[in-house]
PDB file of C-alpha atoms in Angstrom:
ATOM      1  CA  MET A 328     109.762 -84.090 225.605  1.00 81.00           C
ATOM      2  CA  ARG A 329     109.448 -87.684 223.846  1.00 93.00           C
ATOM      3  CA  MET A 330     112.781 -88.706 221.928  1.00 98.00           C
ATOM      4  CA  GLN A 331     110.118 -88.958 218.341  1.00 99.00           C
ATOM      5  CA  LEU A 332     113.655 -90.495 215.994  1.00 99.00           C
ATOM      6  CA  SER A 333     116.860 -91.690 215.713  1.00 99.00           C
ATOM      7  CA  ILE A 334     118.897 -91.455 213.495  1.00 99.00           C
ATOM      8  CA  ILE A 335     121.220 -94.523 213.302  1.00 99.00           C
ATOM      9  CA  ILE A 336     123.872 -93.976 210.851  1.00 99.00           C
ATOM     10  CA  ASN A 337     127.212 -96.238 210.134  1.00 98.00           C
ATOM     11  CA  PHE A 338     130.925 -95.295 208.915  1.00 97.00           C
ATOM     12  CA  TYR A 339     133.620 -97.293 207.580  1.00 96.00           C
ATOM     13  CA  ASN A 340     136.874 -95.437 207.004  1.00 95.00           C
ATOM     14  CA  MET A 341     134.721 -92.225 205.908  1.00 97.00           C
ATOM     15  CA  ARG A 342     136.010 -88.597 206.906  1.00 97.00           C
ATOM     16  CA  ARG A 343     136.140 -86.960 204.263  1.00 97.00           C
ATOM     17  CA  GLU A 344     132.012 -88.105 203.838  1.00 98.00           C
ATOM     18  CA  ALA A 345     131.079 -88.593 207.302  1.00 98.00           C
ATOM     19  CA  ALA A 346     131.521 -84.328 207.737  1.00 98.00           C
ATOM     20  CA  ARG A 347     128.552 -83.844 204.302  1.00 99.00           C
ATOM     21  CA  THR A 348     126.286 -86.869 205.731  1.00 99.00           C
ATOM     22  CA  LEU A 349     126.645 -85.903 209.597  1.00 99.00           C
ATOM     23  CA  PHE A 350     125.858 -81.859 208.319  1.00 99.00           C
ATOM     24  CA  SER A 351     122.822 -82.614 206.326  1.00 99.00           C
ATOM     25  CA  LEU A 352     121.546 -83.731 209.062  1.00 99.00           C
ATOM     26  CA  SER A 353     121.587 -81.049 211.100  1.00 99.00           C
ATOM     27  CA  ARG A 354     119.557 -79.148 212.740  1.00 99.00           C
ATOM     28  CA  GLU A 355     121.487 -76.022 210.339  1.00 99.00           C
ATOM     29  CA  TYR A 356     119.641 -78.315 207.048  1.00 99.00           C
ATOM     30  CA  GLN A 357     116.995 -79.629 207.000  1.00 99.00           C
ATOM     31  CA  ARG A 358     113.875 -78.125 207.008  1.00 99.00           C
ATOM     32  CA  ASP A 359     110.549 -78.052 209.444  1.00 99.00           C
ATOM     33  CA  ILE A 360     111.456 -80.049 212.426  1.00 99.00           C
ATOM     34  CA  GLU A 361     111.691 -77.610 214.902  1.00 98.00           C
ATOM     35  CA  GLU A 362     109.344 -79.157 217.074  1.00 97.00           C
ATOM     36  CA  ILE A 363     110.973 -82.667 216.015  1.00 98.00           C
ATOM     37  CA  GLU A 364     113.190 -84.344 218.829  1.00 99.00           C
ATOM     38  CA  TYR A 365     115.268 -86.548 217.409  1.00 99.00           C
ATOM     39  CA  GLU A 366     119.238 -88.025 218.235  1.00 99.00           C
ATOM     40  CA  VAL A 367     121.760 -89.409 215.395  1.00 99.00           C
ATOM     41  CA  ILE A 368     123.563 -92.194 216.219  1.00 99.00           C
ATOM     42  CA  VAL A 369     126.368 -92.107 215.038  1.00 99.00           C
ATOM     43  CA  ILE A 370     128.699 -95.902 214.220  1.00 98.00           C
ATOM     44  CA  ASP A 371     132.256 -96.308 213.259  1.00 98.00           C
ATOM     45  CA  ASN A 372     132.455 -99.959 212.382  1.00 97.00           C
ATOM     46  CA  GLY A 373     135.846-100.600 213.190  1.00 96.00           C
ATOM     47  CA  SER A 374     137.272 -98.022 210.885  1.00 95.00           C
ATOM     48  CA  PRO A 375     140.862 -97.768 211.050  1.00 94.00           C
ATOM     49  CA  HIS A 376     140.946 -94.346 210.609  1.00 93.00           C
ATOM     50  CA  ALA A 377     138.722 -93.445 212.890  1.00 97.00           C
ATOM     51  CA  LEU A 378     136.105 -90.468 212.389  1.00 98.00           C
ATOM     52  CA  ASP A 379     137.189 -87.645 215.420  1.00 98.00           C
ATOM     53  CA  ARG A 380     134.254 -87.576 218.562  1.00 98.00           C
ATOM     54  CA  ASN A 381     133.950 -83.964 218.216  1.00 98.00           C
ATOM     55  CA  GLU A 382     134.429 -83.890 214.010  1.00 98.00           C
ATOM     56  CA  VAL A 383     131.246 -85.194 214.951  1.00 99.00           C
ATOM     57  CA  GLU A 384     129.522 -83.440 218.758  1.00 98.00           C
ATOM     58  CA  LYS A 385     130.138 -79.714 216.677  1.00 98.00           C
ATOM     59  CA  PHE A 386     126.872 -80.637 214.322  1.00 99.00           C
ATOM     60  CA  GLY A 387     124.553 -80.355 217.743  1.00 98.00           C
ATOM     61  CA  SER A 388     123.570 -82.386 221.470  1.00 98.00           C
ATOM     62  CA  GLU A 389     121.304 -84.272 218.877  1.00 99.00           C
ATOM     63  CA  PHE A 390     124.732 -86.830 217.930  1.00 99.00           C
ATOM     64  CA  LYS A 391     125.795 -89.332 219.588  1.00 99.00           C
ATOM     65  CA  TYR A 392     129.922 -91.245 218.381  1.00 99.00           C
ATOM     66  CA  ARG A 393     129.609 -94.386 219.428  1.00 98.00           C
ATOM     67  CA  TYR A 394     132.877 -96.819 217.573  1.00 98.00           C
ATOM     68  CA  PHE A 395     132.276-100.381 217.750  1.00 96.00           C
ATOM     69  CA  GLN A 396     135.715-102.674 217.336  1.00 92.00           C
ATOM     70  CA  ALA A 397     133.866-104.817 215.339  1.00 84.00           C
ATOM     71  CA  ALA A 398     134.698-109.095 215.079  1.00 86.00           C
ATOM     72  CA  ASN A 399     134.306-108.722 211.430  1.00 90.00           C
ATOM     73  CA  ALA A 400     132.963-106.695 207.876  1.00 90.00           C
ATOM     74  CA  SER A 401     129.325-106.212 207.997  1.00 97.00           C
ATOM     75  CA  PRO A 402     127.702-103.573 210.247  1.00 97.00           C
ATOM     76  CA  CYS A 403     125.006-105.699 210.920  1.00 98.00           C
ATOM     77  CA  HIS A 404     126.217-106.659 214.366  1.00 98.00           C
ATOM     78  CA  ALA A 405     127.090-102.197 215.457  1.00 98.00           C
ATOM     79  CA  MET A 406     123.462-101.179 213.456  1.00 99.00           C
ATOM     80  CA  ASN A 407     121.586-103.919 215.571  1.00 98.00           C
ATOM     81  CA  ALA A 408     123.286-102.366 218.880  1.00 98.00           C
ATOM     82  CA  ALA A 409     122.570 -98.696 218.730  1.00 99.00           C
ATOM     83  CA  ILE A 410     118.480 -99.722 217.564  1.00 99.00           C
ATOM     84  CA  GLN A 411     118.761-101.441 221.394  1.00 99.00           C
ATOM     85  CA  GLU A 412     120.220 -98.143 222.065  1.00 98.00           C
ATOM     86  CA  ALA A 413     117.943 -95.948 220.915  1.00 99.00           C
ATOM     87  CA  ARG A 414     115.723 -93.686 222.865  1.00 99.00           C
ATOM     88  CA  GLY A 415     112.966 -92.915 219.160  1.00 99.00           C
ATOM     89  CA  ASP A 416     109.608 -94.237 219.129  1.00 99.00           C
ATOM     90  CA  TYR A 417     111.035 -94.664 215.066  1.00 99.00           C
ATOM     91  CA  VAL A 418     114.555 -95.234 213.735  1.00 99.00           C
ATOM     92  CA  MET A 419     115.891 -94.464 210.906  1.00 99.00           C
ATOM     93  CA  CYS A 420     118.269 -96.129 209.009  1.00 99.00           C
ATOM     94  CA  CYS A 421     121.446 -95.346 207.037  1.00 99.00           C
ATOM     95  CA  ILE A 422     122.942 -98.623 206.592  1.00 98.00           C
ATOM     96  CA  ASP A 423     125.748 -97.100 203.848  1.00 96.00           C
ATOM     97  CA  GLY A 424     126.578 -92.839 206.059  1.00 97.00           C
ATOM     98  CA  ALA A 425     128.671 -92.108 202.461  1.00 97.00           C
ATOM     99  CA  ARG A 426     124.960 -90.773 201.500  1.00 98.00           C
ATOM    100  CA  ILE A 427     124.069 -86.472 201.883  1.00 99.00           C
ATOM    101  CA  LEU A 428     120.506 -86.398 202.926  1.00 99.00           C
ATOM    102  CA  SER A 429     117.391 -84.487 201.171  1.00 99.00           C
ATOM    103  CA  PRO A 430     116.120 -81.386 203.536  1.00 99.00           C
ATOM    104  CA  GLY A 431     113.508 -82.464 203.226  1.00 99.00           C
ATOM    105  CA  ILE A 432     113.824 -86.355 205.098  1.00 99.00           C
ATOM    106  CA  ILE A 433     113.355 -86.488 208.479  1.00 99.00           C
ATOM    107  CA  HIS A 434     110.059 -84.262 208.088  1.00 99.00           C
ATOM    108  CA  TYR A 435     108.467 -86.015 206.100  1.00 99.00           C
ATOM    109  CA  ALA A 436     109.834 -89.663 206.666  1.00 99.00           C
ATOM    110  CA  LEU A 437     107.941 -89.518 210.341  1.00 98.00           C
ATOM    111  CA  LYS A 438     105.147 -87.282 208.479  1.00 98.00           C
ATOM    112  CA  SER A 439     103.825 -89.604 206.449  1.00 98.00           C
ATOM    113  CA  ALA A 440     104.974 -92.836 209.244  1.00 98.00           C
ATOM    114  CA  GLN A 441     102.597 -91.226 211.736  1.00 97.00           C
ATOM    115  CA  LEU A 442      99.734 -91.583 209.760  1.00 98.00           C
ATOM    116  CA  TYR A 443     100.119 -95.148 210.268  1.00 98.00           C
ATOM    117  CA  SER A 444      99.890 -98.046 212.723  1.00 98.00           C
ATOM    118  CA  ASP A 445     103.020-100.043 211.123  1.00 98.00           C
ATOM    119  CA  PRO A 446     104.828 -98.367 208.783  1.00 99.00           C
ATOM    120  CA  PHE A 447     107.705 -99.040 205.880  1.00 99.00           C
ATOM    121  CA  VAL A 448     108.461 -95.374 204.703  1.00 99.00           C
ATOM    122  CA  TYR A 449     111.418 -95.540 202.365  1.00 99.00           C
ATOM    123  CA  THR A 450     112.985 -93.458 200.403  1.00 98.00           C
ATOM    124  CA  LEU A 451     114.575 -93.128 196.211  1.00 98.00           C
ATOM    125  CA  GLY A 452     119.119 -93.493 196.545  1.00 97.00           C
ATOM    126  CA  MET A 453     120.365 -91.498 194.540  1.00 97.00           C
ATOM    127  CA  HIS A 454     124.127 -91.207 192.701  1.00 97.00           C
ATOM    128  CA  LEU A 455     126.518 -88.374 192.890  1.00 98.00           C
ATOM    129  CA  GLY A 456     127.766 -87.258 188.887  1.00 96.00           C
ATOM    130  CA  LEU A 457     125.870 -87.404 185.558  1.00 91.00           C
ATOM    131  CA  GLU A 458     126.189 -91.698 185.625  1.00 91.00           C
ATOM    132  CA  PRO A 459     125.303 -93.713 187.872  1.00 89.00           C
ATOM    133  CA  GLN A 460     129.479 -94.702 190.308  1.00 89.00           C
ATOM    134  CA  ASN A 461     129.602 -97.756 188.436  1.00 87.00           C
ATOM    135  CA  ILE A 462     129.628 -96.298 185.336  1.00 87.00           C
ATOM    136  CA  SER A 463     131.510 -93.507 185.781  1.00 88.00           C
ATOM    137  CA  ILE A 464     134.162 -95.084 187.531  1.00 88.00           C
ATOM    138  CA  GLU A 465     135.490 -96.593 184.195  1.00 87.00           C
ATOM    139  CA  GLN A 466     134.909 -92.582 182.620  1.00 89.00           C
ATOM    140  CA  GLY A 467     137.720 -91.466 185.312  1.00 89.00           C
ATOM    141  CA  TYR A 468     135.244 -90.368 188.285  1.00 93.00           C
ATOM    142  CA  ASN A 469     136.507 -89.980 191.770  1.00 93.00           C
ATOM    143  CA  GLN A 470     136.875 -87.494 194.971  1.00 94.00           C
ATOM    144  CA  LEU A 471     138.484 -84.929 193.354  1.00 96.00           C
ATOM    145  CA  ILE A 472     136.505 -84.494 190.741  1.00 96.00           C
ATOM    146  CA  GLU A 473     133.435 -85.372 192.702  1.00 96.00           C
ATOM    147  CA  ASP A 474     134.375 -82.764 195.441  1.00 97.00           C
ATOM    148  CA  GLN A 475     134.589 -80.212 191.949  1.00 98.00           C
ATOM    149  CA  LEU A 476     130.529 -80.991 191.643  1.00 98.00           C
ATOM    150  CA  LEU A 477     129.629 -80.250 195.177  1.00 98.00           C
ATOM    151  CA  GLY A 478     131.797 -77.061 195.031  1.00 98.00           C
ATOM    152  CA  SER A 479     129.667 -75.930 192.018  1.00 98.00           C
ATOM    153  CA  ILE A 480     126.295 -75.357 193.389  1.00 99.00           C
ATOM    154  CA  ASP A 481     125.343 -74.104 197.233  1.00 99.00           C
ATOM    155  CA  TRP A 482     123.659 -77.127 198.254  1.00 99.00           C
ATOM    156  CA  GLN A 483     124.342 -76.484 201.570  1.00 99.00           C
ATOM    157  CA  ASN A 484     121.260 -74.206 201.731  1.00 99.00           C
ATOM    158  CA  ASP A 485     119.179 -76.707 199.861  1.00 99.00           C
ATOM    159  CA  GLY A 486     119.528 -79.655 199.363  1.00 99.00           C
ATOM    160  CA  TYR A 487     116.681 -80.025 196.976  1.00 99.00           C
ATOM    161  CA  LEU A 488     120.175 -78.904 193.775  1.00 99.00           C
ATOM    162  CA  LEU A 489     122.116 -82.247 194.649  1.00 99.00           C
ATOM    163  CA  PHE A 490     118.860 -83.472 191.704  1.00 98.00           C
ATOM    164  CA  ASP A 491     120.871 -81.681 189.575  1.00 98.00           C
ATOM    165  CA  VAL A 492     124.070 -82.864 189.274  1.00 98.00           C
ATOM    166  CA  SER A 493     122.795 -86.867 190.110  1.00 97.00           C
ATOM    167  CA  SER A 494     121.947 -90.294 187.841  1.00 96.00           C
ATOM    168  CA  VAL A 495     119.810 -92.790 189.940  1.00 95.00           C
ATOM    169  CA  ALA A 496     120.960 -95.466 191.273  1.00 92.00           C
ATOM    170  CA  LEU A 497     121.401 -98.382 189.855  1.00 89.00           C
ATOM    171  CA  SER A 498     119.470 -99.862 192.568  1.00 88.00           C
ATOM    172  CA  SER A 499     116.316 -96.776 192.162  1.00 91.00           C
ATOM    173  CA  LYS A 500     115.838 -98.066 188.661  1.00 88.00           C
ATOM    174  CA  ASN A 501     113.522 -95.930 187.371  1.00 89.00           C
ATOM    175  CA  GLY A 502     113.443 -93.242 190.155  1.00 93.00           C
ATOM    176  CA  PHE A 503     110.552 -92.483 192.013  1.00 96.00           C
ATOM    177  CA  PHE A 504     107.944 -95.109 190.345  1.00 95.00           C
ATOM    178  CA  SER A 505     109.974 -98.515 190.306  1.00 94.00           C
ATOM    179  CA  GLU A 506     110.043-101.679 191.946  1.00 94.00           C
ATOM    180  CA  LEU A 507     112.327-100.732 194.271  1.00 95.00           C
ATOM    181  CA  SER A 508     114.723-103.705 196.153  1.00 95.00           C
ATOM    182  CA  GLU A 509     116.258-101.736 198.638  1.00 96.00           C
ATOM    183  CA  SER A 510     116.948 -98.961 200.941  1.00 97.00           C
ATOM    184  CA  ASN A 511     119.578 -96.504 202.442  1.00 96.00           C
ATOM    185  CA  CYS A 512     117.164 -94.704 204.327  1.00 99.00           C
ATOM    186  CA  PHE A 513     114.358 -96.140 206.207  1.00 99.00           C
ATOM    187  CA  VAL A 514     111.919 -95.276 208.994  1.00 99.00           C
ATOM    188  CA  ILE A 515     110.505 -97.617 211.058  1.00 99.00           C
ATOM    189  CA  LYS A 516     109.274 -98.147 214.363  1.00 99.00           C
ATOM    190  CA  ARG A 517     111.728 -99.348 216.509  1.00 99.00           C
ATOM    191  CA  SER A 518     110.140-101.922 219.007  1.00 98.00           C
ATOM    192  CA  CYS A 519     108.285-103.228 214.334  1.00 98.00           C
ATOM    193  CA  LEU A 520     112.102-103.996 213.656  1.00 99.00           C
ATOM    194  CA  ILE A 521     113.125-105.113 216.658  1.00 99.00           C
ATOM    195  CA  ASP A 522     110.291-107.764 216.570  1.00 98.00           C
ATOM    196  CA  VAL A 523     111.042-107.996 213.218  1.00 98.00           C
ATOM    197  CA  GLY A 524     115.025-109.371 213.950  1.00 98.00           C
ATOM    198  CA  GLY A 525     116.953-106.878 212.634  1.00 99.00           C
ATOM    199  CA  PHE A 526     120.329-106.589 210.754  1.00 99.00           C
ATOM    200  CA  ASP A 527     120.466-110.474 210.609  1.00 98.00           C
ATOM    201  CA  GLU A 528     124.007-110.834 212.016  1.00 98.00           C
ATOM    202  CA  GLN A 529     125.201-114.289 210.615  1.00 98.00           C
ATOM    203  CA  PHE A 530     125.576-111.968 206.767  1.00 98.00           C
ATOM    204  CA  THR A 531     129.120-110.810 207.986  1.00 96.00           C
ATOM    205  CA  SER A 532     130.703-109.973 204.510  1.00 93.00           C
ATOM    206  CA  ALA A 533     132.082-106.665 204.056  1.00 91.00           C
ATOM    207  CA  GLY A 534     129.107-103.443 204.681  1.00 93.00           C
ATOM    208  CA  GLY A 535     126.630-105.995 205.476  1.00 96.00           C
ATOM    209  CA  GLY A 536     126.849-108.399 201.293  1.00 96.00           C
ATOM    210  CA  LEU A 537     122.826-108.207 200.896  1.00 97.00           C
ATOM    211  CA  VAL A 538     121.394-107.652 204.066  1.00 98.00           C
ATOM    212  CA  ASN A 539     119.563-105.001 203.268  1.00 98.00           C
ATOM    213  CA  LEU A 540     118.010-105.925 200.553  1.00 98.00           C
ATOM    214  CA  ASP A 541     117.154-109.330 203.048  1.00 98.00           C
ATOM    215  CA  LEU A 542     115.351-107.110 205.798  1.00 99.00           C
ATOM    216  CA  PHE A 543     113.297-104.865 202.991  1.00 98.00           C
ATOM    217  CA  ASN A 544     111.905-108.313 201.362  1.00 98.00           C
ATOM    218  CA  ARG A 545     111.941-109.705 205.500  1.00 98.00           C
ATOM    219  CA  ILE A 546     109.612-106.179 206.239  1.00 98.00           C
ATOM    220  CA  HIS A 547     107.568-106.637 203.509  1.00 98.00           C
ATOM    221  CA  ALA A 548     106.618-110.473 203.854  1.00 97.00           C
ATOM    222  CA  HIS A 549     104.921-108.702 207.314  1.00 97.00           C
ATOM    223  CA  GLN A 550     101.661-107.694 205.351  1.00 97.00           C
ATOM    224  CA  TYR A 551     100.765-105.827 208.658  1.00 97.00           C
ATOM    225  CA  PHE A 552     103.906-103.276 207.233  1.00 98.00           C
ATOM    226  CA  THR A 553     102.055-100.837 205.419  1.00 99.00           C
ATOM    227  CA  PRO A 554     105.249-100.307 202.439  1.00 99.00           C
ATOM    228  CA  VAL A 555     104.950 -95.782 202.018  1.00 99.00           C
ATOM    229  CA  MET A 556     107.947 -94.355 199.209  1.00 98.00           C
ATOM    230  CA  LEU A 557     108.946 -90.513 199.915  1.00 98.00           C
ATOM    231  CA  LEU A 558     108.922 -88.388 197.174  1.00 98.00           C
ATOM    232  CA  GLY A 559     110.977 -85.609 196.513  1.00 98.00           C
ATOM    233  CA  GLU A 560     113.212 -87.206 198.972  1.00 99.00           C
ATOM    234  CA  ALA A 561     116.532 -89.080 198.650  1.00 98.00           C
ATOM    235  CA  THR A 562     120.249 -90.059 199.062  1.00 99.00           C
ATOM    236  CA  PHE A 563     123.196 -88.837 197.089  1.00 98.00           C
ATOM    237  CA  HIS A 564     125.868 -91.275 197.647  1.00 97.00           C
ATOM    238  CA  GLN A 565     129.238 -90.183 198.484  1.00 97.00           C
ATOM    239  CA  PHE A 566     132.321 -91.119 196.478  1.00 94.00           C
ATOM    240  CA  HIS A 567     134.085 -93.211 198.826  1.00 87.00           C
ATOM    241  CA  GLY A 568     135.998 -96.767 197.247  1.00 70.00           C
ATOM    242  CA  GLY A 569     131.994 -98.266 198.330  1.00 54.00           C
ATOM    243  CA  VAL A 570     132.554-102.714 198.173  1.00 55.00           C
ATOM    244  CA  ALA A 571     130.246-102.613 195.923  1.00 53.00           C
ATOM    245  CA  THR A 572     129.003 -99.281 194.634  1.00 59.00           C
ATOM    246  CA  ASN A 573     132.537 -97.885 193.313  1.00 53.00           C
ATOM    247  CA  VAL A 574     132.777-101.041 191.444  1.00 56.00           C
ATOM    248  CA  SER A 575     132.966-101.104 187.384  1.00 56.00           C
ATOM    249  CA  MET A 576     130.474-103.137 186.486  1.00 61.00           C
ATOM    250  CA  ASN A 577     132.873-105.789 185.728  1.00 66.00           C
ATOM    251  CA  ASN A 578     134.443-106.161 189.059  1.00 68.00           C
ATOM    252  CA  HIS A 579     130.983-105.875 191.004  1.00 69.00           C
ATOM    253  CA  PRO A 580     131.040-108.876 193.909  1.00 78.00           C
ATOM    254  CA  TRP A 581     126.807-109.736 193.504  1.00 76.00           C
ATOM    255  CA  PRO A 582     128.176-113.568 192.412  1.00 90.00           C
ATOM    256  CA  VAL A 583     129.578-113.493 196.131  1.00 91.00           C
ATOM    257  CA  MET A 584     126.550-111.780 198.161  1.00 93.00           C
ATOM    258  CA  GLU A 585     124.217-114.037 196.788  1.00 95.00           C
ATOM    259  CA  GLN A 586     126.226-116.787 197.661  1.00 96.00           C
ATOM    260  CA  GLU A 587     126.469-115.390 201.566  1.00 97.00           C
ATOM    261  CA  TYR A 588     122.450-114.728 201.406  1.00 97.00           C
ATOM    262  CA  GLN A 589     122.016-118.828 200.024  1.00 98.00           C
ATOM    263  CA  ARG A 590     123.743-120.501 202.089  1.00 98.00           C
ATOM    264  CA  ILE A 591     121.891-118.537 204.959  1.00 98.00           C
ATOM    265  CA  ARG A 592     118.381-117.996 203.298  1.00 98.00           C
ATOM    266  CA  ASN A 593     118.627-121.975 200.955  1.00 98.00           C
ATOM    267  CA  GLN A 594     117.252-120.013 198.478  1.00 97.00           C
ATOM    268  CA  PRO A 595     118.579-117.849 195.779  1.00 96.00           C
ATOM    269  CA  TYR A 596     117.414-114.422 195.787  1.00 97.00           C
ATOM    270  CA  ALA A 597     113.849-112.952 194.928  1.00 96.00           C
ATOM    271  CA  THR A 598     112.654-109.484 195.838  1.00 95.00           C
ATOM    272  CA  VAL A 599     109.091-109.284 198.136  1.00 94.00           C
ATOM    273  CA  HIS A 600     108.218-106.371 197.072  1.00 90.00           C
ATOM    274  CA  ARG A 601     104.302-104.898 197.543  1.00 95.00           C
ATOM    275  CA  PRO A 602     103.332-102.247 195.638  1.00 97.00           C
ATOM    276  CA  PRO A 603     103.300 -98.614 197.856  1.00 98.00           C
ATOM    277  CA  VAL A 604     101.890 -95.623 199.533  1.00 98.00           C
ATOM    278  CA  TYR A 605     103.284 -92.181 198.027  1.00 98.00           C
ATOM    279  CA  PHE A 606     102.896 -89.587 200.066  1.00 99.00           C
ATOM    280  CA  GLY A 607     105.823 -86.649 200.027  1.00 98.00           C
ATOM    281  CA  HIS A 608     106.233 -83.443 197.796  1.00 98.00           C
ATOM    282  CA  LEU A 609     107.565 -82.767 194.232  1.00 96.00           C
ATOM    283  CA  PRO A 610     110.109 -79.869 194.326  1.00 97.00           C
ATOM    284  CA  GLU A 611     111.776 -78.946 190.793  1.00 96.00           C
ATOM    285  CA  GLN A 612     114.536 -80.412 190.669  1.00 96.00           C
ATOM    286  CA  CYS A 613     113.675 -84.867 191.331  1.00 94.00           C
ATOM    287  CA  ARG A 614     110.434 -84.755 189.003  1.00 93.00           C
ATOM    288  CA  ARG A 615     112.601 -85.849 185.657  1.00 92.00           C
ATOM    289  CA  PHE A 616     113.427 -88.928 188.122  1.00 92.00           C
ATOM    290  CA  LEU A 617     109.688 -89.239 188.390  1.00 87.00           C
ATOM    291  CA  ASN A 618     110.018 -92.046 185.117  1.00 72.00           C
ATOM    292  CA  ALA A 619     114.250 -91.776 184.586  1.00 53.00           C
TER     293      ALA A 619
END
């Protein structure tokens, strides 16, 4: 069977988070993917405490572990190398591996992508916890609290329950019908992503800085792409000490990230947006986020 989808997911010092994220990409968890041929390219971008190959590949024959000795703190080179290696007609890119995926995300993303000649399918970002983690960290939110939160629901058997214990990420504004500026899980034809240049490796700061927003802009600037916002699905960010997601607003590195962006693009950052097509479904748990 032809490889339909390559999922590329990046980790850095995320052993705890990777176990949940990778499970959420397995056939045991994802729904309605019996006829989908896919692979998961799991990147460890130079972690001092690297992922264990056996712990990655135990989730199924689809999972392939790749360790990169990173030249800098940015995941861009590793992501681009994985895109080149990928065998799928489409790629799903997750630059931040700390995010658990909802259980219909593969099915609905691929189904919607196949409706258009040049699709760009993107998803909503959520944070575990009742407030975005940039805010909840100031109130003591941490990994222990998060473990207890996840232990209070049977998300492994019904991933839509994650909506009940989560909040909309600040980057996702007011929910599914907001004007987004980035997505940490998107699907695009592999050939198209290569044509637009992938993740710009001039972004060398930790986490890639604004590279994900930059790529979102560059794709939207090409009129031949059809943007598709996936309804009813999302990614759920785990607390892991992230460069931008797990610091208080007073300590957020946005000014440094924007300086890097301006140096590369010779202009201030501004969102390039086109109204998307909406595709998907509306599980009961996610309906309060239609316009949160």
